[in-house]
mmCIF file of C-alpha atoms in Angstrom:
data_model
loop_
_atom_site.group_PDB
_atom_site.id
_atom_site.type_symbol
_atom_site.label_atom_id
_atom_site.label_comp_id
_atom_site.label_asym_id
_atom_site.label_seq_id
_atom_site.Cartn_x
_atom_site.Cartn_y
_atom_site.Cartn_z
ATOM 1 C CA UNK A 1 -101.208 28.928 60.300
ATOM 2 C CA UNK A 2 -99.634 25.682 61.540
ATOM 3 C CA UNK A 3 -100.067 24.243 58.045
ATOM 4 C CA UNK A 4 -98.237 27.159 56.578
ATOM 5 C CA UNK A 5 -95.363 26.661 59.013
ATOM 6 C CA UNK A 6 -95.059 22.994 58.232
ATOM 7 C CA UNK A 7 -95.170 23.730 54.536
ATOM 8 C CA UNK A 8 -92.324 26.197 55.054
ATOM 9 C CA UNK A 9 -90.227 23.610 56.867
ATOM 10 C CA UNK A 10 -90.699 21.070 54.061
ATOM 11 C CA UNK A 11 -89.830 23.671 51.442
ATOM 12 C CA UNK A 12 -86.676 24.655 53.379
ATOM 13 C CA UNK A 13 -85.663 21.003 53.987
ATOM 14 C CA UNK A 14 -85.773 20.060 50.326
ATOM 15 C CA UNK A 15 -83.209 22.671 49.084
ATOM 16 C CA UNK A 16 -80.936 21.847 52.027
ATOM 17 C CA UNK A 17 -80.843 18.176 51.054
ATOM 18 C CA UNK A 18 -80.113 19.148 47.410
ATOM 19 C CA UNK A 19 -77.284 21.339 48.635
ATOM 20 C CA UNK A 20 -75.816 18.438 50.646
ATOM 21 C CA UNK A 21 -76.001 16.214 47.586
ATOM 22 C CA UNK A 22 -74.203 18.778 45.515
ATOM 23 C CA UNK A 23 -71.533 19.126 48.206
ATOM 24 C CA UNK A 24 -71.000 15.406 48.357
ATOM 25 C CA UNK A 25 -70.746 15.259 44.595
ATOM 26 C CA UNK A 26 -68.222 18.085 44.629
ATOM 27 C CA UNK A 27 -66.120 16.303 47.225
ATOM 28 C CA UNK A 28 -66.084 13.120 45.167
ATOM 29 C CA UNK A 29 -65.051 15.116 42.081
ATOM 30 C CA UNK A 30 -62.253 16.816 44.035
ATOM 31 C CA UNK A 31 -61.089 13.449 45.388
ATOM 32 C CA UNK A 32 -61.074 11.986 41.871
ATOM 33 C CA UNK A 33 -59.196 14.958 40.555
ATOM 34 C CA UNK A 34 -56.675 14.665 43.387
ATOM 35 C CA UNK A 35 -56.214 11.028 42.860
ATOM 36 C CA UNK A 36 -55.720 11.520 39.045
ATOM 37 C CA UNK A 37 -53.285 14.357 39.659
ATOM 38 C CA UNK A 38 -51.414 12.300 42.249
ATOM 39 C CA UNK A 39 -51.165 9.369 39.822
ATOM 40 C CA UNK A 40 -49.930 11.628 37.018
ATOM 41 C CA UNK A 41 -47.379 13.235 39.292
ATOM 42 C CA UNK A 42 -46.276 9.856 40.538
ATOM 43 C CA UNK A 43 -45.842 8.542 37.010
ATOM 44 C CA UNK A 44 -43.856 11.646 36.082
ATOM 45 C CA UNK A 45 -41.689 11.363 39.174
ATOM 46 C CA UNK A 46 -40.997 7.665 38.503
ATOM 47 C CA UNK A 47 -40.260 8.364 34.803
ATOM 48 C CA UNK A 48 -37.887 11.194 35.708
ATOM 49 C CA UNK A 49 -36.210 9.030 38.368
ATOM 50 C CA UNK A 50 -35.692 6.132 35.950
ATOM 51 C CA UNK A 51 -34.372 8.499 33.313
ATOM 52 C CA UNK A 52 -32.084 10.139 35.792
ATOM 53 C CA UNK A 53 -30.764 6.788 37.004
ATOM 54 C CA UNK A 54 -30.163 5.690 33.387
ATOM 55 C CA UNK A 55 -28.363 8.907 32.586
ATOM 56 C CA UNK A 56 -26.272 8.503 35.752
ATOM 57 C CA UNK A 57 -25.345 4.972 34.779
ATOM 58 C CA UNK A 58 -24.598 6.095 31.214
ATOM 59 C CA UNK A 59 -22.273 8.837 32.475
ATOM 60 C CA UNK A 60 -20.531 6.353 34.817
ATOM 61 C CA UNK A 61 -20.045 3.903 31.902
ATOM 62 C CA UNK A 62 -18.520 6.623 29.699
ATOM 63 C CA UNK A 63 -14.861 5.990 28.886
ATOM 64 C CA UNK A 64 -12.327 8.796 28.475
ATOM 65 C CA UNK A 65 -8.740 8.442 27.293
ATOM 66 C CA UNK A 66 -5.988 10.915 26.247
ATOM 67 C CA UNK A 67 -5.083 11.106 22.554
ATOM 68 C CA UNK A 68 -1.483 10.068 21.970
ATOM 69 C CA UNK A 69 0.827 10.559 18.977
ATOM 70 C CA UNK A 70 1.630 7.454 16.972
ATOM 71 C CA UNK A 71 2.015 5.859 13.574
ATOM 72 C CA UNK A 72 -0.285 3.128 12.181
ATOM 73 C CA UNK A 73 0.426 0.966 9.167
ATOM 74 C CA UNK A 74 -0.991 -1.739 7.025
ATOM 75 C CA UNK A 75 1.666 -4.109 5.603
ATOM 76 C CA UNK A 76 1.979 -7.072 3.205
ATOM 77 C CA UNK A 77 4.727 -9.549 4.012
ATOM 78 C CA UNK A 78 6.748 -10.754 1.045
ATOM 79 C CA UNK A 79 9.862 -12.884 0.375
ATOM 80 C CA UNK A 80 12.169 -11.019 -1.936
ATOM 81 C CA UNK A 81 15.145 -11.908 -4.173
ATOM 82 C CA UNK A 82 17.998 -9.393 -4.023
ATOM 83 C CA UNK A 83 20.033 -8.605 -7.114
ATOM 84 C CA UNK A 84 23.162 -6.435 -6.563
ATOM 85 C CA UNK A 85 26.228 -5.296 -8.474
ATOM 86 C CA UNK A 86 28.687 -7.690 -6.984
ATOM 87 C CA UNK A 87 31.752 -9.709 -7.856
ATOM 88 C CA UNK A 88 32.627 -13.153 -6.371
ATOM 89 C CA UNK A 89 36.245 -14.182 -6.056
ATOM 90 C CA UNK A 90 37.442 -17.770 -6.161
ATOM 91 C CA UNK A 91 40.328 -19.735 -4.794
ATOM 92 C CA UNK A 92 41.384 -23.204 -6.079
ATOM 93 C CA UNK A 93 40.679 -26.091 -3.664
ATOM 94 C CA UNK A 94 41.840 -27.325 -1.204
ATOM 95 C CA UNK A 95 43.272 -24.087 0.047
ATOM 96 C CA UNK A 96 43.081 -23.053 3.685
ATOM 97 C CA UNK A 97 41.712 -19.482 3.869
ATOM 98 C CA UNK A 98 42.810 -16.799 6.283
ATOM 99 C CA UNK A 99 40.579 -13.695 5.898
ATOM 100 C CA UNK A 100 42.168 -10.344 6.442
ATOM 101 C CA UNK A 101 38.970 -8.193 6.145
ATOM 102 C CA UNK A 102 35.848 -8.546 8.201
ATOM 103 C CA UNK A 103 32.302 -8.637 6.780
ATOM 104 C CA UNK A 104 30.705 -5.279 6.057
ATOM 105 C CA UNK A 105 33.960 -3.432 5.655
ATOM 106 C CA UNK A 106 34.370 -1.216 2.608
ATOM 107 C CA UNK A 107 37.714 -1.574 0.878
ATOM 108 C CA UNK A 108 39.556 0.280 -1.862
ATOM 109 C CA UNK A 109 40.574 -1.290 -5.155
ATOM 110 C CA UNK A 110 43.736 -3.448 -4.695
ATOM 111 C CA UNK A 111 43.223 -4.095 -0.994
ATOM 112 C CA UNK A 112 44.498 -7.386 0.361
ATOM 113 C CA UNK A 113 41.474 -9.516 1.232
ATOM 114 C CA UNK A 114 42.873 -12.914 2.235
ATOM 115 C CA UNK A 115 45.719 -15.416 2.221
ATOM 116 C CA UNK A 116 45.340 -18.982 1.214
ATOM 117 C CA UNK A 117 47.643 -22.019 1.827
ATOM 118 C CA UNK A 118 47.469 -25.404 0.124
ATOM 119 C CA UNK A 119 48.711 -28.460 2.053
ATOM 120 C CA UNK A 120 49.529 -30.349 -1.192
ATOM 121 C CA UNK A 121 51.921 -27.623 -2.444
ATOM 122 C CA UNK A 122 53.442 -27.265 0.970
ATOM 123 C CA UNK A 123 54.906 -30.861 0.799
ATOM 124 C CA UNK A 124 56.917 -29.920 -2.290
ATOM 125 C CA UNK A 125 58.642 -27.172 -0.428
ATOM 126 C CA UNK A 126 57.455 -24.517 -2.902
ATOM 127 C CA UNK A 127 55.714 -21.214 -2.015
ATOM 128 C CA UNK A 128 52.397 -22.150 -0.470
ATOM 129 C CA UNK A 129 50.795 -18.748 0.077
ATOM 130 C CA UNK A 130 48.202 -17.313 -2.264
ATOM 131 C CA UNK A 131 47.149 -13.685 -1.825
ATOM 132 C CA UNK A 132 43.847 -12.321 -3.097
ATOM 133 C CA UNK A 133 43.352 -8.661 -3.776
ATOM 134 C CA UNK A 134 40.129 -6.693 -4.334
ATOM 135 C CA UNK A 135 39.545 -6.010 -8.043
ATOM 136 C CA UNK A 136 37.322 -2.968 -7.244
ATOM 137 C CA UNK A 137 36.189 -0.775 -4.419
ATOM 138 C CA UNK A 138 33.279 -2.079 -2.436
ATOM 139 C CA UNK A 139 32.008 -3.827 0.672
ATOM 140 C CA UNK A 140 33.308 -7.222 1.612
ATOM 141 C CA UNK A 141 31.131 -10.255 2.506
ATOM 142 C CA UNK A 142 32.183 -13.906 2.828
ATOM 143 C CA UNK A 143 28.736 -15.321 2.052
ATOM 144 C CA UNK A 144 28.385 -16.378 -1.563
ATOM 145 C CA UNK A 145 25.781 -18.390 -3.442
ATOM 146 C CA UNK A 146 27.244 -18.803 -6.971
ATOM 147 C CA UNK A 147 24.723 -16.423 -8.537
ATOM 148 C CA UNK A 148 26.887 -13.332 -8.372
ATOM 149 C CA UNK A 149 27.766 -13.627 -12.104
ATOM 150 C CA UNK A 150 24.362 -15.032 -13.120
ATOM 151 C CA UNK A 151 22.000 -12.501 -11.628
ATOM 152 C CA UNK A 152 23.240 -9.167 -13.009
ATOM 153 C CA UNK A 153 21.554 -5.947 -13.997
ATOM 154 C CA UNK A 154 21.954 -6.776 -17.667
ATOM 155 C CA UNK A 155 20.617 -10.322 -17.294
ATOM 156 C CA UNK A 156 17.404 -9.053 -15.609
ATOM 157 C CA UNK A 157 16.431 -7.427 -18.871
ATOM 158 C CA UNK A 158 16.408 -10.720 -20.765
ATOM 159 C CA UNK A 159 15.366 -13.216 -18.050
ATOM 160 C CA UNK A 160 11.816 -14.135 -17.124
ATOM 161 C CA UNK A 161 11.412 -12.520 -13.710
ATOM 162 C CA UNK A 162 8.742 -14.996 -12.629
ATOM 163 C CA UNK A 163 11.070 -17.862 -13.533
ATOM 164 C CA UNK A 164 14.018 -16.243 -11.815
ATOM 165 C CA UNK A 165 12.042 -15.740 -8.600
ATOM 166 C CA UNK A 166 10.681 -19.234 -8.604
ATOM 167 C CA UNK A 167 14.082 -20.870 -9.180
ATOM 168 C CA UNK A 168 16.011 -18.720 -6.670
ATOM 169 C CA UNK A 169 13.462 -19.147 -3.855
ATOM 170 C CA UNK A 170 13.445 -22.921 -4.444
ATOM 171 C CA UNK A 171 17.291 -23.091 -4.622
ATOM 172 C CA UNK A 172 17.409 -24.693 -8.044
ATOM 173 C CA UNK A 173 19.276 -21.865 -9.745
ATOM 174 C CA UNK A 174 22.435 -22.089 -7.670
ATOM 175 C CA UNK A 175 23.944 -24.868 -9.749
ATOM 176 C CA UNK A 176 24.496 -22.352 -12.574
ATOM 177 C CA UNK A 177 27.059 -20.496 -10.517
ATOM 178 C CA UNK A 178 30.385 -21.316 -8.859
ATOM 179 C CA UNK A 179 29.318 -21.717 -5.280
ATOM 180 C CA UNK A 180 31.925 -24.421 -4.600
ATOM 181 C CA UNK A 181 34.892 -22.223 -5.363
ATOM 182 C CA UNK A 182 33.696 -18.784 -4.335
ATOM 183 C CA UNK A 183 35.235 -17.612 -1.020
ATOM 184 C CA UNK A 184 34.479 -13.905 -0.866
ATOM 185 C CA UNK A 185 32.507 -11.212 -2.770
ATOM 186 C CA UNK A 186 32.766 -7.466 -3.246
ATOM 187 C CA UNK A 187 29.464 -5.606 -3.268
ATOM 188 C CA UNK A 188 29.291 -2.214 -4.950
ATOM 189 C CA UNK A 189 27.183 -0.490 -2.297
ATOM 190 C CA UNK A 190 27.228 2.795 -4.268
ATOM 191 C CA UNK A 191 25.223 1.250 -7.077
ATOM 192 C CA UNK A 192 21.486 0.478 -6.785
ATOM 193 C CA UNK A 193 20.017 -2.952 -5.963
ATOM 194 C CA UNK A 194 16.867 -4.604 -7.143
ATOM 195 C CA UNK A 195 14.218 -6.516 -5.228
ATOM 196 C CA UNK A 196 12.037 -9.093 -6.946
ATOM 197 C CA UNK A 197 8.812 -10.155 -5.097
ATOM 198 C CA UNK A 198 5.262 -11.225 -5.860
ATOM 199 C CA UNK A 199 2.918 -8.277 -6.236
ATOM 200 C CA UNK A 200 -0.267 -10.099 -5.377
ATOM 201 C CA UNK A 201 -2.444 -8.210 -2.949
ATOM 202 C CA UNK A 202 -0.664 -4.851 -3.614
ATOM 203 C CA UNK A 203 -1.797 -2.178 -6.017
ATOM 204 C CA UNK A 204 1.485 -1.256 -7.770
ATOM 205 C CA UNK A 205 2.156 0.841 -10.873
ATOM 206 C CA UNK A 206 5.442 1.105 -12.780
ATOM 207 C CA UNK A 207 7.228 4.317 -11.925
ATOM 208 C CA UNK A 208 5.540 4.672 -8.508
ATOM 209 C CA UNK A 209 7.297 4.671 -5.168
ATOM 210 C CA UNK A 210 6.828 2.175 -2.480
ATOM 211 C CA UNK A 211 7.933 2.038 1.186
ATOM 212 C CA UNK A 212 9.084 -1.109 2.907
ATOM 213 C CA UNK A 213 10.763 -2.402 5.929
ATOM 214 C CA UNK A 214 13.179 -5.323 6.179
ATOM 215 C CA UNK A 215 11.799 -7.843 8.631
ATOM 216 C CA UNK A 216 13.438 -7.387 12.048
ATOM 217 C CA UNK A 217 14.349 -3.776 11.380
ATOM 218 C CA UNK A 218 12.519 -0.561 12.324
ATOM 219 C CA UNK A 219 14.016 1.433 9.438
ATOM 220 C CA UNK A 220 11.734 2.338 6.529
ATOM 221 C CA UNK A 221 13.249 2.337 3.078
ATOM 222 C CA UNK A 222 11.809 3.346 -0.292
ATOM 223 C CA UNK A 223 12.176 2.249 -3.893
ATOM 224 C CA UNK A 224 10.798 2.721 -7.400
ATOM 225 C CA UNK A 225 8.705 0.177 -9.279
ATOM 226 C CA UNK A 226 10.842 -0.506 -12.370
ATOM 227 C CA UNK A 227 8.696 -3.367 -13.690
ATOM 228 C CA UNK A 228 5.525 -5.041 -12.622
ATOM 229 C CA UNK A 229 4.498 -8.022 -14.865
ATOM 230 C CA UNK A 230 3.488 -11.662 -14.532
ATOM 231 C CA UNK A 231 2.766 -11.091 -10.829
ATOM 232 C CA UNK A 232 6.380 -10.184 -10.083
ATOM 233 C CA UNK A 233 7.476 -6.630 -9.220
ATOM 234 C CA UNK A 234 11.039 -5.352 -9.582
ATOM 235 C CA UNK A 235 11.927 -2.472 -7.289
ATOM 236 C CA UNK A 236 15.003 -0.330 -7.659
ATOM 237 C CA UNK A 237 16.625 0.740 -4.365
ATOM 238 C CA UNK A 238 19.353 3.336 -3.961
ATOM 239 C CA UNK A 239 21.380 3.485 -1.826
ATOM 240 C CA UNK A 240 21.451 -0.170 -0.850
ATOM 241 C CA UNK A 241 20.544 -0.830 2.825
ATOM 242 C CA UNK A 242 23.238 -2.725 4.806
ATOM 243 C CA UNK A 243 20.760 -5.599 5.451
ATOM 244 C CA UNK A 244 20.432 -6.296 1.730
ATOM 245 C CA UNK A 245 24.144 -6.651 0.907
ATOM 246 C CA UNK A 246 24.881 -10.220 2.072
ATOM 247 C CA UNK A 247 21.847 -12.512 1.598
ATOM 248 C CA UNK A 248 20.176 -13.435 -1.673
ATOM 249 C CA UNK A 249 16.744 -13.795 -0.054
ATOM 250 C CA UNK A 250 15.124 -11.551 2.516
ATOM 251 C CA UNK A 251 11.702 -11.037 4.084
ATOM 252 C CA UNK A 252 10.274 -7.560 3.665
ATOM 253 C CA UNK A 253 7.143 -5.796 4.802
ATOM 254 C CA UNK A 254 5.637 -3.630 2.045
ATOM 255 C CA UNK A 255 3.774 -0.683 3.607
ATOM 256 C CA UNK A 256 0.503 -0.355 1.764
ATOM 257 C CA UNK A 257 -1.008 2.271 4.075
ATOM 258 C CA UNK A 258 0.609 4.584 6.662
ATOM 259 C CA UNK A 259 -0.550 7.544 8.724
ATOM 260 C CA UNK A 260 1.028 9.623 11.512
ATOM 261 C CA UNK A 261 -0.847 11.706 14.048
ATOM 262 C CA UNK A 262 -2.938 11.230 17.171
ATOM 263 C CA UNK A 263 -4.103 7.674 17.589
ATOM 264 C CA UNK A 264 -7.641 7.317 18.935
ATOM 265 C CA UNK A 265 -10.307 4.522 18.966
ATOM 266 C CA UNK A 266 -12.355 4.607 15.747
ATOM 267 C CA UNK A 267 -15.482 4.434 17.985
ATOM 268 C CA UNK A 268 -14.731 7.943 19.285
ATOM 269 C CA UNK A 269 -15.425 9.489 15.827
ATOM 270 C CA UNK A 270 -18.772 11.221 15.405
ATOM 271 C CA UNK A 271 -19.836 12.475 11.931
ATOM 272 C CA UNK A 272 -21.949 15.603 11.562
ATOM 273 C CA UNK A 273 -23.018 16.882 8.154
ATOM 274 C CA UNK A 274 -20.192 14.909 6.515
ATOM 275 C CA UNK A 275 -17.557 16.194 9.004
ATOM 276 C CA UNK A 276 -15.836 14.064 11.593
ATOM 277 C CA UNK A 277 -15.160 15.136 15.114
ATOM 278 C CA UNK A 278 -14.642 13.864 18.634
ATOM 279 C CA UNK A 279 -16.049 14.797 22.001
ATOM 280 C CA UNK A 280 -13.240 16.551 23.776
ATOM 281 C CA UNK A 281 -13.359 16.693 27.593
ATOM 282 C CA UNK A 282 -12.359 20.001 29.281
ATOM 283 C CA UNK A 283 -13.135 21.077 32.843
ATOM 284 C CA UNK A 284 -15.879 18.421 33.057
ATOM 285 C CA UNK A 285 -17.565 19.581 29.880
ATOM 286 C CA UNK A 286 -17.767 17.565 26.689
ATOM 287 C CA UNK A 287 -17.791 19.402 23.389
ATOM 288 C CA UNK A 288 -17.851 18.037 19.843
ATOM 289 C CA UNK A 289 -14.600 19.178 18.141
ATOM 290 C CA UNK A 290 -13.938 18.846 14.421
ATOM 291 C CA UNK A 291 -10.896 16.754 13.460
ATOM 292 C CA UNK A 292 -9.200 15.575 10.249
ATOM 293 C CA UNK A 293 -9.055 11.791 9.831
ATOM 294 C CA UNK A 294 -5.710 10.755 8.342
ATOM 295 C CA UNK A 295 -6.659 7.080 8.178
ATOM 296 C CA UNK A 296 -8.701 4.352 9.832
ATOM 297 C CA UNK A 297 -6.975 1.059 10.692
ATOM 298 C CA UNK A 298 -9.525 -1.508 11.918
ATOM 299 C CA UNK A 299 -10.626 -0.292 15.360
ATOM 300 C CA UNK A 300 -8.220 2.609 15.516
ATOM 301 C CA UNK A 301 -7.983 5.998 13.707
ATOM 302 C CA UNK A 302 -5.248 8.590 13.147
ATOM 303 C CA UNK A 303 -6.460 12.170 13.428
ATOM 304 C CA UNK A 304 -5.256 15.777 13.667
ATOM 305 C CA UNK A 305 -7.037 18.832 14.970
ATOM 306 C CA UNK A 306 -6.679 18.390 18.733
ATOM 307 C CA UNK A 307 -3.641 18.622 20.996
ATOM 308 C CA UNK A 308 -1.698 15.644 22.198
ATOM 309 C CA UNK A 309 -2.968 14.526 25.615
ATOM 310 C CA UNK A 310 -6.398 15.934 25.001
ATOM 311 C CA UNK A 311 -8.967 13.652 26.679
ATOM 312 C CA UNK A 312 -11.715 12.351 24.442
ATOM 313 C CA UNK A 313 -14.830 10.213 24.878
ATOM 314 C CA UNK A 314 -14.330 6.698 23.572
ATOM 315 C CA UNK A 315 -18.022 5.702 23.574
ATOM 316 C CA UNK A 316 -19.931 8.809 22.500
ATOM 317 C CA UNK A 317 -23.201 6.907 21.973
ATOM 318 C CA UNK A 318 -24.146 7.877 25.533
ATOM 319 C CA UNK A 319 -23.889 11.581 24.701
ATOM 320 C CA UNK A 320 -25.728 11.141 21.402
ATOM 321 C CA UNK A 321 -28.662 9.416 23.249
ATOM 322 C CA UNK A 322 -28.760 12.257 25.802
ATOM 323 C CA UNK A 323 -28.754 14.903 23.046
ATOM 324 C CA UNK A 324 -31.677 13.216 21.334
ATOM 325 C CA UNK A 325 -33.761 13.165 24.490
#
């Protein structure tokens, strides 16, 4: 009977030991699972934290500016020769001139322009005064160059424009006129004027219109391309701007590209399916808004489609990265 009891104890002990082994194994498995889960959760938390910090830094680096109205241009600077309908008046030397009309004043035909007195005639006791009257209506200027009777509308048809431009800009054509004796000129400001300038770097076609600005002036003028050959363009201007009535040479800015609208950085434009837009900011939200691009000028663009003062994102790459993630 004792043997049976001992045998029972042994049989009972063996399963208990197995059970303990299984429990220990289960604990180890649970620990491993816990450790693995903790590691995965930690990696996820770290990844989310890094991503959140990056997004926060991206948002802080985002630049926002208001869109403002403006005009952008691309220009080509040129030196131009001016040909006008004008008449130069002369007085024999050595007369002393007393002008009676100021520069830029329009006079009628027959108006008294000046009085001249010669010291040599004065010693004889004879009449020393010489009066000069305007032969036509026009605007008076004292500056003459002797080319008033050389460079005329009719002569432009027969002269080589390239040669004319070269000689006038170098000053070698003046000897053909009467610069020494000319004292005043009358410009017909109601007739057109012509500009001759090199057309290199500009795409011009005869009959087309161009816009230009006289250097130092904000006013924009326009003219028609009458002729474009041998690298010289001839532009007809009517009416004649005041700044083109006195001098033979002038510096002009030919406007090759011009756009008016809201001026924004070109970096703010985002293209979607062939359509341009900007990220407009409203009440803390940023929404892609379609716009029409009027022109791009280096790092700036002219657009329409949003209101003046609308805040836009200058560097939308941040938003695009966020949208992709």
